[in-house]
Amino acid sequence: MKKEAIISLFIAITILLEPALAQCPCEGRTVILKAPAVSMTSTGELIGVPTEFVITVAPGSGHVYVETWPLTEVDMQASARLAAEVAGRVLGIDMSKYDVFIQVKADSPIIGGPSAGGTMTVGIIAALMGWKVRNDVMMTGMINPDGSIGPVGGILEKASAAHQAGARIFLIPEGQRIQVVTETQRKQIGPVTQITTTQRRVDVAKYAEERWGLKVIEVRDIYDAVYYFTGHELERPKPKGHIIISTSFLEKDAKKDYDETVQYYNTVSEKLKNSEVSYSTYSYLRAALDDAHNTLQNAKRAIDSGRYYTAMSLDFQARIVIRHVDWYIDVYEGRDLEDIFLEVKKEIDNVETYVSNLTIRGVTMLQAVAASETRIEDAKEYLKEAQASYYKQDYWDAVSNAAYAYERAKTAKLWAELGERYARGEVISREAIKRAARNQLDNARLIVTYVTSMLGQQNLQDLINTLNKGEQYYEDGKYSAALFSAMEARIRGEVILDTIGIDNVSVLKDKLNMMKEEAKTAIGLAEEGGTVPLLSMAYYEFAESYEAKGDLQDIITAMIFYQYAKETAMVFLGWKSSGESAKTTTISPPISQNSTEVTTTITVTKTETVSGTGTKICGPAIIVLIGGLAAIFRRH
């Protein structure tokens, strides 16, 4: 009887320990890295803080566990999860078969999260492959879904932290070597305090070398970072052939669109001429049509030069103005504005019904449907604005917003039709898009929170609104729109970090050229993978049109659109098949699901197998189990 009781209690304790066992890395590899972070003092000053990352990868079921102490001021879970995803894509390893455990230790609360993403990715890759990591190398930089190392704040403070931790090499995101430092000087002149604020450009590499002997190196992506930490080279994915980016897929649509817009312009011009509007109203509406005519001339030049997406964008701008004039004449002559609102709503509803019934086949169609969904939601918002203006008796804005909503719905139909035209490959399930959207939203939330924690929410409300819009799309079940809105928010946040305080056009152009090349590469990879990245190529061309203008703000806008082009091309694109091997002969095999053998060049956690079950237990779990059994034997 006693024996049966002991067996029963043993089984009960084992069941109770199951949750603990699920989170216990009993067979795997551990890598320890240091990374610099930023902490904010009670006076609001940013200071550098050395941080230790203990990263263990073990066979499991795709979980990522993070423990931070003290707690970080920005959540690190999303960044850790993204780091694991990127590590899997780089190596061609299915991360659903592994669990990742990350411990973060610092001396004070840090503004963590995104800036440690690159370091965590390196650690996970090293643990998976059994590579040693150099203890004199440290890095700061976000990890992006495409494997690039994204911009961060507090570079100077983090360089100081790297020096304090004994680093000899400090890796920073490419393009962030030059930092803009704001200095405030106070001078007392009698009873008056004079405050002078100046901005100074600092070459971080030169400063760190002179002051601490610390070598600062810019890294472009995780492939660069892994090399500096481990000495191993992973082959960077790149297209095999020559990349030609063209929006010729829009040529027929662009020419038709232009002809129809010109015809509409002529019709409304004649309608204005024959209308009964007053002289002042006629003059105002005539000037608006003249502006539309100039826009159409630019559209024609874009068509002649093969920039078909740009031409259609210009047509869209012209049509909004033309329709505004058209409907304003109607209202002036007695048409009820609510009748116009009904016409707009009917157009939006028809397009939305059409899009909601589409089955998404392949990434090309996904891009097009996402573009369509976001335009439908834009149209709805502008219709609401039109109705709000109407109730305020602001009929001019009411007609303007209604015109925008109507034309936006028309472009939504165009993108949906393009999606159907280029549908190919397997069906992408709604659930897969939902998961991708949730991941993108979490990553975007992390970046936006990080940016606002570094720079404050002032002047960043548009960025926050973009993210909130993506969350609303997600709640409404518009997962494609949510996916791309989240991407937009994250990219805008990164560009803000990357360009803050920079007013030198040549510096921005260097960053721009780098982004342009990366976008081109991403489009080439997508095409080789069987995707026709319609949206990516459209964004790329649009970026070129802003780049050609050459002004400071135009360059920043071009940077954003090149990033859009790159990111949309990489959606659902795997970088490396699991059959490929890395570019070195010294790689040990990834952690085995069945074997307990691991490389001896890194820390190993391994325990004995419990007889008859094949389950391994360790740490607190085994202590609790032994203690429980000891108590049972003492009792009996």
XYZ file of C-alpha atoms in Angstrom, residues 237-619:
383
model
C 21.016 36.427 -49.722
C 21.240 38.305 -52.978
C 19.565 37.971 -56.365
C 21.473 36.067 -59.017
C 20.616 38.160 -62.047
C 20.428 41.819 -63.025
C 17.564 43.636 -61.315
C 15.267 45.751 -63.461
C 12.591 47.680 -61.596
C 9.736 48.818 -63.766
C 6.086 49.716 -63.270
C 5.280 48.682 -66.830
C 2.622 46.375 -65.361
C 0.660 49.614 -64.872
C 1.257 51.029 -68.357
C -2.155 50.168 -69.798
C -3.969 51.257 -66.636
C -1.978 54.494 -66.403
C -2.704 55.535 -69.981
C -6.385 54.719 -69.644
C -6.531 56.550 -66.317
C -4.877 59.609 -67.812
C -7.201 59.722 -70.838
C -10.290 59.400 -68.638
C -9.055 62.109 -66.252
C -8.348 64.498 -69.130
C -11.829 63.844 -70.506
C -13.321 64.471 -67.053
C -11.349 67.710 -66.798
C -12.724 68.908 -70.144
C -16.282 68.017 -69.164
C -16.101 69.865 -65.837
C -14.374 72.862 -67.445
C -17.298 73.178 -69.826
C -19.750 72.655 -66.965
C -18.146 75.507 -65.028
C -18.284 77.776 -68.048
C -22.021 77.178 -68.423
C -22.833 77.304 -64.699
C -24.689 80.031 -62.806
C -22.048 80.470 -60.090
C -21.013 83.970 -59.037
C -17.917 85.716 -60.397
C -15.860 85.135 -57.246
C -16.872 81.472 -57.078
C -16.157 81.051 -60.793
C -12.676 82.554 -60.356
C -11.914 80.302 -57.427
C -13.100 77.145 -59.171
C -11.306 78.092 -62.393
C -8.040 78.476 -60.516
C -8.559 75.035 -58.976
C -9.093 73.489 -62.418
C -5.965 75.230 -63.695
C -4.002 73.565 -60.910
C -5.501 70.215 -61.894
C -4.480 70.871 -65.506
C -0.869 71.483 -64.434
C -0.930 68.260 -62.457
C -2.181 66.394 -65.518
C 0.676 67.806 -67.588
C 3.096 66.366 -65.015
C 1.242 63.048 -65.253
C 1.729 63.031 -69.032
C 5.457 63.627 -68.599
C 5.576 60.745 -66.118
C 3.868 58.438 -68.638
C 6.259 59.475 -71.385
C 9.205 58.616 -69.130
C 7.769 55.238 -68.074
C 6.897 56.259 -64.503
C 3.402 54.821 -64.571
C 2.703 54.654 -60.828
C 3.765 58.275 -60.452
C 1.475 59.199 -63.353
C -1.485 57.469 -61.720
C -0.761 59.183 -58.421
C -0.784 62.548 -60.180
C -4.016 61.629 -61.988
C -5.516 60.820 -58.596
C -4.544 64.246 -57.234
C -6.007 65.966 -60.299
C -9.260 63.991 -60.124
C -9.877 64.973 -56.512
C -9.729 68.618 -57.511
C -11.852 68.116 -60.614
C -14.520 66.169 -58.712
C -14.491 68.807 -55.988
C -15.266 71.482 -58.597
C -17.876 69.243 -60.257
C -19.769 68.525 -57.058
C -19.424 72.057 -55.718
C -21.194 73.374 -58.828
C -23.930 70.765 -58.195
C -24.357 71.882 -54.589
C -24.309 75.535 -55.608
C -27.110 74.817 -58.047
C -29.241 72.935 -55.516
C -28.048 69.357 -55.182
C -28.371 67.996 -51.645
C -24.990 67.197 -50.094
C -26.435 64.135 -48.395
C -27.190 62.781 -51.857
C -23.464 63.075 -52.649
C -22.615 61.296 -49.394
C -24.905 58.425 -50.373
C -23.173 58.159 -53.741
C -19.790 58.004 -52.027
C -20.945 55.428 -49.482
C -22.389 53.247 -52.223
C -19.040 53.289 -54.055
C -17.134 52.399 -50.866
C -19.571 49.596 -49.965
C -19.384 48.069 -53.443
C -15.574 48.017 -53.394
C -15.447 46.660 -49.860
C -17.828 43.838 -50.715
C -15.752 42.963 -53.763
C -12.475 42.932 -51.816
C -13.856 40.988 -48.849
C -14.875 38.141 -51.161
C -11.428 37.735 -52.703
C -9.285 34.678 -51.973
C -5.674 35.755 -51.605
C -3.337 33.662 -53.716
C 0.340 34.471 -53.339
C 2.258 37.432 -51.942
C 1.659 39.543 -55.050
C -2.077 39.481 -54.474
C -1.562 40.028 -50.738
C 0.274 43.280 -51.450
C -2.460 44.450 -53.806
C -5.281 43.545 -51.427
C -3.496 45.282 -48.547
C -3.193 48.422 -50.686
C -6.884 48.109 -51.507
C -7.995 47.611 -47.898
C -6.041 50.604 -46.618
C -7.545 52.789 -49.341
C -11.051 51.629 -48.444
C -10.456 52.550 -44.809
C -9.036 55.930 -45.873
C -12.159 56.535 -47.928
C -14.371 55.781 -44.925
C -12.429 58.229 -42.749
C -12.720 61.006 -45.316
C -16.434 60.391 -45.702
C -16.789 60.832 -41.933
C -14.805 64.068 -42.171
C -17.088 65.237 -44.988
C -20.184 64.571 -42.913
C -18.661 66.346 -39.897
C -17.890 69.401 -42.043
C -21.437 69.356 -43.402
C -22.935 69.498 -39.901
C -20.651 72.455 -39.175
C -22.056 74.069 -42.346
C -18.576 74.083 -43.877
C -19.764 73.001 -47.315
C -16.452 73.614 -49.092
C -14.560 71.125 -46.918
C -17.530 68.762 -46.957
C -17.400 68.540 -50.756
C -13.581 68.344 -50.753
C -13.490 65.405 -48.326
C -16.322 63.633 -50.129
C -14.433 63.981 -53.418
C -11.300 62.508 -51.844
C -13.272 59.598 -50.344
C -14.879 58.777 -53.690
C -11.626 58.831 -55.643
C -9.847 56.858 -52.926
C -12.462 54.129 -53.218
C -11.886 54.075 -56.984
C -8.152 53.458 -56.482
C -8.999 50.689 -54.000
C -10.915 48.932 -56.770
C -7.946 49.309 -59.121
C -5.524 47.660 -56.656
C -7.937 44.818 -55.950
C -8.264 44.150 -59.689
C -4.483 44.174 -60.022
C -4.328 41.606 -57.240
C -6.695 39.313 -59.106
C -4.787 39.829 -62.328
C -1.494 38.739 -60.747
C -2.839 36.072 -58.372
C -0.583 33.043 -58.386
C 0.715 30.376 -56.067
C -0.890 28.896 -52.970
C -3.700 30.477 -51.015
C -2.464 32.574 -48.085
C -4.830 31.814 -45.255
C -6.555 34.523 -43.295
C -5.023 33.059 -40.135
C -1.477 33.380 -41.547
C -2.084 37.028 -42.424
C -3.557 37.594 -38.967
C -0.442 36.166 -37.291
C 1.860 38.216 -39.501
C -0.171 41.347 -38.762
C -0.013 40.718 -35.023
C 3.758 40.283 -35.162
C 4.193 43.452 -37.208
C 1.937 45.419 -34.853
C 3.880 44.218 -31.810
C 7.186 45.120 -33.453
C 5.829 48.502 -34.498
C 4.504 49.172 -30.988
C 7.951 48.397 -29.629
C 9.640 50.849 -32.004
C 7.082 53.616 -31.495
C 7.298 53.267 -27.707
C 11.080 53.339 -27.928
C 11.108 56.432 -30.147
C 8.700 58.300 -27.902
C 10.637 57.285 -24.770
C 13.802 58.722 -26.307
C 12.343 61.811 -27.974
C 9.046 62.423 -26.183
C 5.574 62.318 -27.723
C 5.699 65.917 -28.867
C 5.516 66.103 -32.684
C 5.149 62.310 -32.885
C 1.363 62.121 -32.757
C 1.097 61.243 -36.469
C 3.346 58.253 -35.849
C 1.224 57.132 -32.901
C -1.957 57.610 -34.929
C -0.595 55.441 -37.758
C 0.064 52.619 -35.318
C -3.330 53.018 -33.662
C -4.945 52.897 -37.093
C -3.220 49.555 -37.705
C -4.547 48.229 -34.392
C -8.048 49.329 -35.382
C -7.740 47.539 -38.731
C -6.711 44.412 -36.820
C -9.704 44.636 -34.481
C -11.981 45.070 -37.511
C -10.543 41.951 -39.141
C -8.734 43.899 -41.892
C -5.538 41.926 -41.388
C -3.848 42.817 -44.675
C -4.372 46.517 -43.987
C -3.201 46.046 -40.386
C -0.046 44.297 -41.583
C 0.989 47.132 -43.879
C -0.081 49.934 -41.540
C 2.091 48.417 -38.815
C 4.953 48.236 -41.275
C 4.433 51.908 -42.127
C 4.481 52.935 -38.457
C 7.652 50.976 -37.746
C 9.472 52.340 -40.791
C 8.502 55.918 -40.023
C 9.733 55.476 -36.463
C 13.060 54.114 -37.647
C 13.554 56.926 -40.164
C 12.842 59.483 -37.423
C 15.570 57.909 -35.291
C 17.920 57.718 -38.246
C 17.520 61.353 -39.344
C 16.813 63.290 -36.148
C 18.820 66.496 -36.052
C 20.526 65.905 -39.424
C 20.277 68.908 -41.746
C 23.130 67.975 -44.063
C 21.815 66.867 -47.460
C 24.981 64.932 -48.348
C 24.735 62.843 -45.152
C 21.102 62.054 -45.874
C 21.899 61.155 -49.480
C 24.429 58.593 -48.276
C 21.723 56.984 -46.145
C 19.283 57.241 -49.036
C 21.603 55.442 -51.470
C 22.068 52.611 -48.986
C 18.299 52.221 -48.557
C 17.751 52.397 -52.304
C 20.210 49.579 -52.943
C 18.648 47.432 -50.215
C 15.177 48.013 -51.681
C 16.413 47.015 -55.112
C 17.963 43.824 -53.723
C 14.767 42.923 -51.864
C 12.688 43.371 -55.015
C 15.122 41.175 -56.958
C 14.911 38.433 -54.314
C 11.128 38.599 -54.342
C 11.033 38.238 -58.117
C 13.375 35.256 -58.011
C 11.082 33.724 -55.405
C 8.189 33.857 -57.856
C 6.549 37.049 -56.590
C 5.743 40.088 -58.696
C 6.135 42.755 -55.984
C 3.675 45.263 -57.443
C 3.438 47.477 -54.397
C 7.195 47.378 -53.809
C 7.987 48.487 -57.349
C 5.367 51.219 -57.140
C 6.897 52.503 -53.892
C 10.391 52.316 -55.396
C 9.379 54.458 -58.355
C 7.567 56.916 -56.088
C 10.698 57.199 -53.937
C 12.725 58.016 -57.051
C 10.363 60.875 -57.880
C 10.977 62.417 -54.436
C 14.695 61.705 -54.625
C 14.889 63.674 -57.887
C 13.581 66.806 -56.147
C 16.631 66.843 -53.887
C 15.310 68.942 -50.988
C 15.939 67.869 -47.405
C 12.353 66.836 -46.660
C 11.962 65.216 -50.077
C 15.026 63.066 -49.388
C 13.556 61.922 -46.069
C 10.265 61.107 -47.799
C 12.192 59.150 -50.444
C 13.952 57.209 -47.662
C 10.573 56.233 -46.207
C 9.269 54.984 -49.559
C 12.464 53.022 -50.303
C 12.023 51.353 -46.935
C 8.387 50.611 -47.807
C 9.589 49.051 -51.047
C 12.086 46.830 -49.253
C 9.778 45.730 -46.458
C 6.766 44.956 -48.652
C 8.981 42.892 -50.949
C 10.192 40.797 -48.006
C 6.752 39.953 -46.579
C 6.403 36.152 -46.297
C 9.730 35.747 -48.098
C 12.118 33.164 -46.672
C 15.756 34.103 -47.107
C 17.415 30.728 -46.970
C 16.170 27.206 -47.584
C 16.943 24.664 -44.880
C 19.101 22.701 -47.310
C 21.623 25.483 -47.725
C 24.729 25.592 -45.614
C 26.672 28.546 -44.336
C 29.809 29.785 -46.012
C 32.235 28.167 -43.604
C 33.472 24.635 -42.984
C 33.807 25.044 -39.200
C 30.123 25.109 -38.323
C 28.951 22.531 -35.823
C 25.506 21.047 -36.464
C 22.493 22.771 -34.958
C 21.154 21.499 -31.647
C 19.683 18.060 -32.103
C 16.137 17.302 -31.099
C 17.137 13.776 -29.995
C 20.789 13.817 -29.058
C 22.210 15.149 -25.800
C 25.602 15.841 -27.379
C 26.513 19.489 -27.770
C 29.653 21.376 -28.643
C 32.163 21.868 -25.828
C 33.168 25.354 -26.945
C 30.275 27.011 -25.128
C 28.382 26.642 -21.888
C 26.184 23.560 -21.864
C 23.162 22.774 -19.688
C 22.532 19.027 -19.583
C 21.050 16.603 -17.075
C 20.456 12.929 -16.776
C 17.476 11.268 -18.386
C 14.732 10.206 -16.033
C 14.374 6.479 -16.436
C 11.543 5.339 -18.621
C 10.283 8.779 -19.759
C 12.982 10.424 -21.823
C 12.122 13.768 -20.177
C 14.952 15.851 -18.764
C 14.497 18.020 -15.677
C 16.832 20.495 -14.059
C 17.311 23.390 -11.678
